[in-house]
């Protein structure tokens, strides 16, 4: 009788960090995190639909793979833990009168929640090193960049 060999599981294609430019901004998240922000990333080949696609991506310093991605879109706000090409979207619950970006930045402004997400992304060691003040500074910087992008005339 032939013993069954376990079949290898297909590897998830982990999303990598975007490059500077193309509307992406480097955010100062302290020495342990690499954070990028885009006030309205439009997907190539997609027709304009009026949805504002704000994105925040987070990696551990020195790694290319995203640990977290927040997509506080004007419609369908969500986030990802270890985003992959076929990754699961977790809803960002936006209540009446709330701004999706504020809901996403609450993770930065409540550091235990942010550390919990990093732990779920299998980055427990780094989660314990992240400084509360660095997260608060990152949230402020993102708000400032978003506000500045809103003041610019449409191209």
C-alpha atoms as a PDB file:
ATOM      1  CA  UNK A   1       0.000   0.000   0.000  1.00  0.00           C
ATOM      2  CA  UNK A   2       1.351   3.368  -1.017  1.00  0.00           C
ATOM      3  CA  UNK A   3       1.470   5.963   1.768  1.00  0.00           C
ATOM      4  CA  UNK A   4       0.009   9.321   0.914  1.00  0.00           C
ATOM      5  CA  UNK A   5       2.449  12.175   0.903  1.00  0.00           C
ATOM      6  CA  UNK A   6       1.086  15.520   2.084  1.00  0.00           C
ATOM      7  CA  UNK A   7       0.553  17.811  -0.860  1.00  0.00           C
ATOM      8  CA  UNK A   8       2.446  21.111  -0.668  1.00  0.00           C
ATOM      9  CA  UNK A   9       0.162  24.020   0.053  1.00  0.00           C
ATOM     10  CA  UNK A  10       0.133  26.735  -2.592  1.00  0.00           C
ATOM     11  CA  UNK A  11       2.151  29.719  -1.444  1.00  0.00           C
ATOM     12  CA  UNK A  12       0.254  32.948  -0.970  1.00  0.00           C
ATOM     13  CA  UNK A  13       1.711  35.748  -3.018  1.00  0.00           C
ATOM     14  CA  UNK A  14       2.483  38.239  -0.283  1.00  0.00           C
ATOM     15  CA  UNK A  15       2.029  41.890  -1.262  1.00  0.00           C
ATOM     16  CA  UNK A  16       5.240  43.910  -1.203  1.00  0.00           C
ATOM     17  CA  UNK A  17       5.719  47.515  -0.197  1.00  0.00           C
ATOM     18  CA  UNK A  18       5.226  50.160  -2.897  1.00  0.00           C
ATOM     19  CA  UNK A  19       8.099  52.270  -4.094  1.00  0.00           C
ATOM     20  CA  UNK A  20       8.381  55.954  -3.216  1.00  0.00           C
ATOM     21  CA  UNK A  21       6.677  58.094  -5.810  1.00  0.00           C
ATOM     22  CA  UNK A  22       3.487  57.509  -7.788  1.00  0.00           C
ATOM     23  CA  UNK A  23       1.681  59.367  -5.012  1.00  0.00           C
ATOM     24  CA  UNK A  24       3.072  57.209  -2.170  1.00  0.00           C
ATOM     25  CA  UNK A  25       4.554  59.028   0.820  1.00  0.00           C
ATOM     26  CA  UNK A  26       7.044  57.641   3.333  1.00  0.00           C
ATOM     27  CA  UNK A  27       5.698  58.006   6.889  1.00  0.00           C
ATOM     28  CA  UNK A  28       7.942  58.230   9.957  1.00  0.00           C
ATOM     29  CA  UNK A  29       6.793  55.255  12.032  1.00  0.00           C
ATOM     30  CA  UNK A  30       9.957  54.924  14.100  1.00  0.00           C
ATOM     31  CA  UNK A  31      12.900  52.571  13.677  1.00  0.00           C
ATOM     32  CA  UNK A  32      10.901  49.316  13.636  1.00  0.00           C
ATOM     33  CA  UNK A  33       8.269  50.044  10.979  1.00  0.00           C
ATOM     34  CA  UNK A  34       8.216  51.016   7.318  1.00  0.00           C
ATOM     35  CA  UNK A  35       4.939  52.864   6.645  1.00  0.00           C
ATOM     36  CA  UNK A  36       3.721  54.256   3.315  1.00  0.00           C
ATOM     37  CA  UNK A  37       0.599  56.345   2.648  1.00  0.00           C
ATOM     38  CA  UNK A  38      -1.297  57.133  -0.541  1.00  0.00           C
ATOM     39  CA  UNK A  39      -4.166  59.664  -0.360  1.00  0.00           C
ATOM     40  CA  UNK A  40      -5.970  58.186  -3.390  1.00  0.00           C
ATOM     41  CA  UNK A  41      -4.406  55.304  -5.270  1.00  0.00           C
ATOM     42  CA  UNK A  42      -6.192  54.456  -8.487  1.00  0.00           C
ATOM     43  CA  UNK A  43      -5.895  50.926  -9.763  1.00  0.00           C
ATOM     44  CA  UNK A  44      -4.492  50.618 -13.267  1.00  0.00           C
ATOM     45  CA  UNK A  45      -7.031  49.719 -15.884  1.00  0.00           C
ATOM     46  CA  UNK A  46      -9.989  50.594 -13.654  1.00  0.00           C
ATOM     47  CA  UNK A  47     -12.493  53.156 -14.839  1.00  0.00           C
ATOM     48  CA  UNK A  48     -13.029  56.219 -12.679  1.00  0.00           C
ATOM     49  CA  UNK A  49     -15.859  55.440 -10.261  1.00  0.00           C
ATOM     50  CA  UNK A  50     -15.662  58.332  -7.787  1.00  0.00           C
ATOM     51  CA  UNK A  51     -14.334  56.135  -4.946  1.00  0.00           C
ATOM     52  CA  UNK A  52     -11.485  57.698  -2.961  1.00  0.00           C
ATOM     53  CA  UNK A  53      -8.939  54.906  -2.387  1.00  0.00           C
ATOM     54  CA  UNK A  54      -6.789  55.989   0.526  1.00  0.00           C
ATOM     55  CA  UNK A  55      -4.210  53.348   1.536  1.00  0.00           C
ATOM     56  CA  UNK A  56      -1.756  52.849   4.384  1.00  0.00           C
ATOM     57  CA  UNK A  57       0.728  49.971   4.145  1.00  0.00           C
ATOM     58  CA  UNK A  58       2.932  48.757   6.980  1.00  0.00           C
ATOM     59  CA  UNK A  59       5.968  46.492   6.915  1.00  0.00           C
ATOM     60  CA  UNK A  60       8.555  45.629   9.501  1.00  0.00           C
ATOM     61  CA  UNK A  61      11.712  47.659   8.877  1.00  0.00           C
ATOM     62  CA  UNK A  62      14.041  45.740   6.578  1.00  0.00           C
ATOM     63  CA  UNK A  63      11.288  43.551   5.079  1.00  0.00           C
ATOM     64  CA  UNK A  64       9.636  44.022   1.676  1.00  0.00           C
ATOM     65  CA  UNK A  65       6.413  42.155   2.498  1.00  0.00           C
ATOM     66  CA  UNK A  66       3.444  44.067   3.867  1.00  0.00           C
ATOM     67  CA  UNK A  67       2.413  43.034   7.378  1.00  0.00           C
ATOM     68  CA  UNK A  68      -0.714  45.228   7.350  1.00  0.00           C
ATOM     69  CA  UNK A  69      -2.664  47.261   4.824  1.00  0.00           C
ATOM     70  CA  UNK A  70      -5.445  49.671   5.691  1.00  0.00           C
ATOM     71  CA  UNK A  71      -7.808  50.653   2.877  1.00  0.00           C
ATOM     72  CA  UNK A  72     -10.089  53.330   4.359  1.00  0.00           C
ATOM     73  CA  UNK A  73     -11.849  53.846   1.031  1.00  0.00           C
ATOM     74  CA  UNK A  74     -14.799  56.204   0.739  1.00  0.00           C
ATOM     75  CA  UNK A  75     -16.832  53.057  -0.093  1.00  0.00           C
ATOM     76  CA  UNK A  76     -16.041  49.571   1.230  1.00  0.00           C
ATOM     77  CA  UNK A  77     -13.425  50.431   3.879  1.00  0.00           C
ATOM     78  CA  UNK A  78     -11.379  47.415   4.975  1.00  0.00           C
ATOM     79  CA  UNK A  79      -7.957  46.237   6.110  1.00  0.00           C
ATOM     80  CA  UNK A  80      -5.734  43.217   5.584  1.00  0.00           C
ATOM     81  CA  UNK A  81      -3.404  41.237   7.824  1.00  0.00           C
ATOM     82  CA  UNK A  82      -0.514  39.849   5.738  1.00  0.00           C
ATOM     83  CA  UNK A  83      -2.146  40.998   2.476  1.00  0.00           C
ATOM     84  CA  UNK A  84      -1.810  38.644  -0.454  1.00  0.00           C
ATOM     85  CA  UNK A  85      -3.168  38.730  -3.971  1.00  0.00           C
ATOM     86  CA  UNK A  86      -6.184  36.691  -2.810  1.00  0.00           C
ATOM     87  CA  UNK A  87      -6.177  37.997   0.751  1.00  0.00           C
ATOM     88  CA  UNK A  88      -9.143  38.285   3.030  1.00  0.00           C
ATOM     89  CA  UNK A  89     -10.597  41.744   3.591  1.00  0.00           C
ATOM     90  CA  UNK A  90     -11.615  42.631   7.140  1.00  0.00           C
ATOM     91  CA  UNK A  91     -14.182  45.434   7.316  1.00  0.00           C
ATOM     92  CA  UNK A  92     -13.380  48.766   8.918  1.00  0.00           C
ATOM     93  CA  UNK A  93     -16.680  49.575  10.588  1.00  0.00           C
ATOM     94  CA  UNK A  94     -17.401  53.192   9.726  1.00  0.00           C
ATOM     95  CA  UNK A  95     -20.338  54.606  11.671  1.00  0.00           C
ATOM     96  CA  UNK A  96     -22.573  57.425  10.457  1.00  0.00           C
ATOM     97  CA  UNK A  97     -20.620  60.694  10.584  1.00  0.00           C
ATOM     98  CA  UNK A  98     -17.198  59.025  10.849  1.00  0.00           C
ATOM     99  CA  UNK A  99     -14.459  59.398   8.264  1.00  0.00           C
ATOM    100  CA  UNK A 100     -12.955  56.094   7.056  1.00  0.00           C
ATOM    101  CA  UNK A 101      -9.400  57.434   7.529  1.00  0.00           C
ATOM    102  CA  UNK A 102     -10.155  58.284  11.183  1.00  0.00           C
ATOM    103  CA  UNK A 103     -11.380  54.718  11.764  1.00  0.00           C
ATOM    104  CA  UNK A 104      -8.146  53.303  10.290  1.00  0.00           C
ATOM    105  CA  UNK A 105      -5.935  55.726  12.226  1.00  0.00           C
ATOM    106  CA  UNK A 106      -7.624  54.697  15.481  1.00  0.00           C
ATOM    107  CA  UNK A 107      -5.395  51.585  15.256  1.00  0.00           C
ATOM    108  CA  UNK A 108      -2.343  53.875  15.352  1.00  0.00           C
ATOM    109  CA  UNK A 109      -3.767  56.009  18.147  1.00  0.00           C
ATOM    110  CA  UNK A 110      -4.653  52.970  20.286  1.00  0.00           C
ATOM    111  CA  UNK A 111      -1.277  51.198  20.252  1.00  0.00           C
ATOM    112  CA  UNK A 112      -2.513  47.978  21.882  1.00  0.00           C
ATOM    113  CA  UNK A 113      -4.848  47.434  18.919  1.00  0.00           C
ATOM    114  CA  UNK A 114      -2.009  48.116  16.468  1.00  0.00           C
ATOM    115  CA  UNK A 115       0.323  45.738  18.315  1.00  0.00           C
ATOM    116  CA  UNK A 116      -2.424  43.108  18.261  1.00  0.00           C
ATOM    117  CA  UNK A 117      -2.657  43.365  14.486  1.00  0.00           C
ATOM    118  CA  UNK A 118       1.129  43.087  14.144  1.00  0.00           C
ATOM    119  CA  UNK A 119       1.034  39.987  16.337  1.00  0.00           C
ATOM    120  CA  UNK A 120      -1.671  38.472  14.122  1.00  0.00           C
ATOM    121  CA  UNK A 121       0.648  39.204  11.182  1.00  0.00           C
ATOM    122  CA  UNK A 122       3.253  37.013  12.930  1.00  0.00           C
ATOM    123  CA  UNK A 123       5.401  40.000  13.902  1.00  0.00           C
ATOM    124  CA  UNK A 124       5.174  39.618  17.707  1.00  0.00           C
ATOM    125  CA  UNK A 125       8.805  40.558  18.345  1.00  0.00           C
ATOM    126  CA  UNK A 126       8.437  43.879  16.549  1.00  0.00           C
ATOM    127  CA  UNK A 127       4.983  44.503  18.041  1.00  0.00           C
ATOM    128  CA  UNK A 128       6.573  44.664  21.485  1.00  0.00           C
ATOM    129  CA  UNK A 129       9.188  47.200  20.306  1.00  0.00           C
ATOM    130  CA  UNK A 130       6.873  49.722  18.619  1.00  0.00           C
ATOM    131  CA  UNK A 131       6.742  53.036  20.462  1.00  0.00           C
ATOM    132  CA  UNK A 132       3.356  54.681  21.202  1.00  0.00           C
ATOM    133  CA  UNK A 133       4.717  58.154  20.333  1.00  0.00           C
ATOM    134  CA  UNK A 134       5.986  56.893  16.945  1.00  0.00           C
ATOM    135  CA  UNK A 135       2.514  55.553  16.101  1.00  0.00           C
ATOM    136  CA  UNK A 136       0.833  58.806  17.171  1.00  0.00           C
ATOM    137  CA  UNK A 137       3.340  60.804  15.069  1.00  0.00           C
ATOM    138  CA  UNK A 138       2.643  58.542  12.061  1.00  0.00           C
ATOM    139  CA  UNK A 139      -1.112  59.145  12.430  1.00  0.00           C
ATOM    140  CA  UNK A 140      -0.576  62.931  12.563  1.00  0.00           C
ATOM    141  CA  UNK A 141       1.651  62.841   9.489  1.00  0.00           C
ATOM    142  CA  UNK A 142      -0.929  60.789   7.549  1.00  0.00           C
ATOM    143  CA  UNK A 143      -3.697  63.237   8.509  1.00  0.00           C
ATOM    144  CA  UNK A 144      -1.551  66.176   7.361  1.00  0.00           C
ATOM    145  CA  UNK A 145      -0.745  64.539   4.010  1.00  0.00           C
ATOM    146  CA  UNK A 146      -4.394  63.620   3.468  1.00  0.00           C
ATOM    147  CA  UNK A 147      -5.516  67.177   4.263  1.00  0.00           C
ATOM    148  CA  UNK A 148      -2.877  68.614   1.896  1.00  0.00           C
ATOM    149  CA  UNK A 149      -3.990  66.237  -0.877  1.00  0.00           C
ATOM    150  CA  UNK A 150      -7.586  67.387  -0.386  1.00  0.00           C
ATOM    151  CA  UNK A 151      -6.558  71.022  -0.860  1.00  0.00           C
ATOM    152  CA  UNK A 152      -4.779  70.385  -4.179  1.00  0.00           C
ATOM    153  CA  UNK A 153      -6.824  71.086  -7.307  1.00  0.00           C
ATOM    154  CA  UNK A 154      -7.664  67.983  -9.344  1.00  0.00           C
ATOM    155  CA  UNK A 155      -5.239  67.369 -12.168  1.00  0.00           C
END
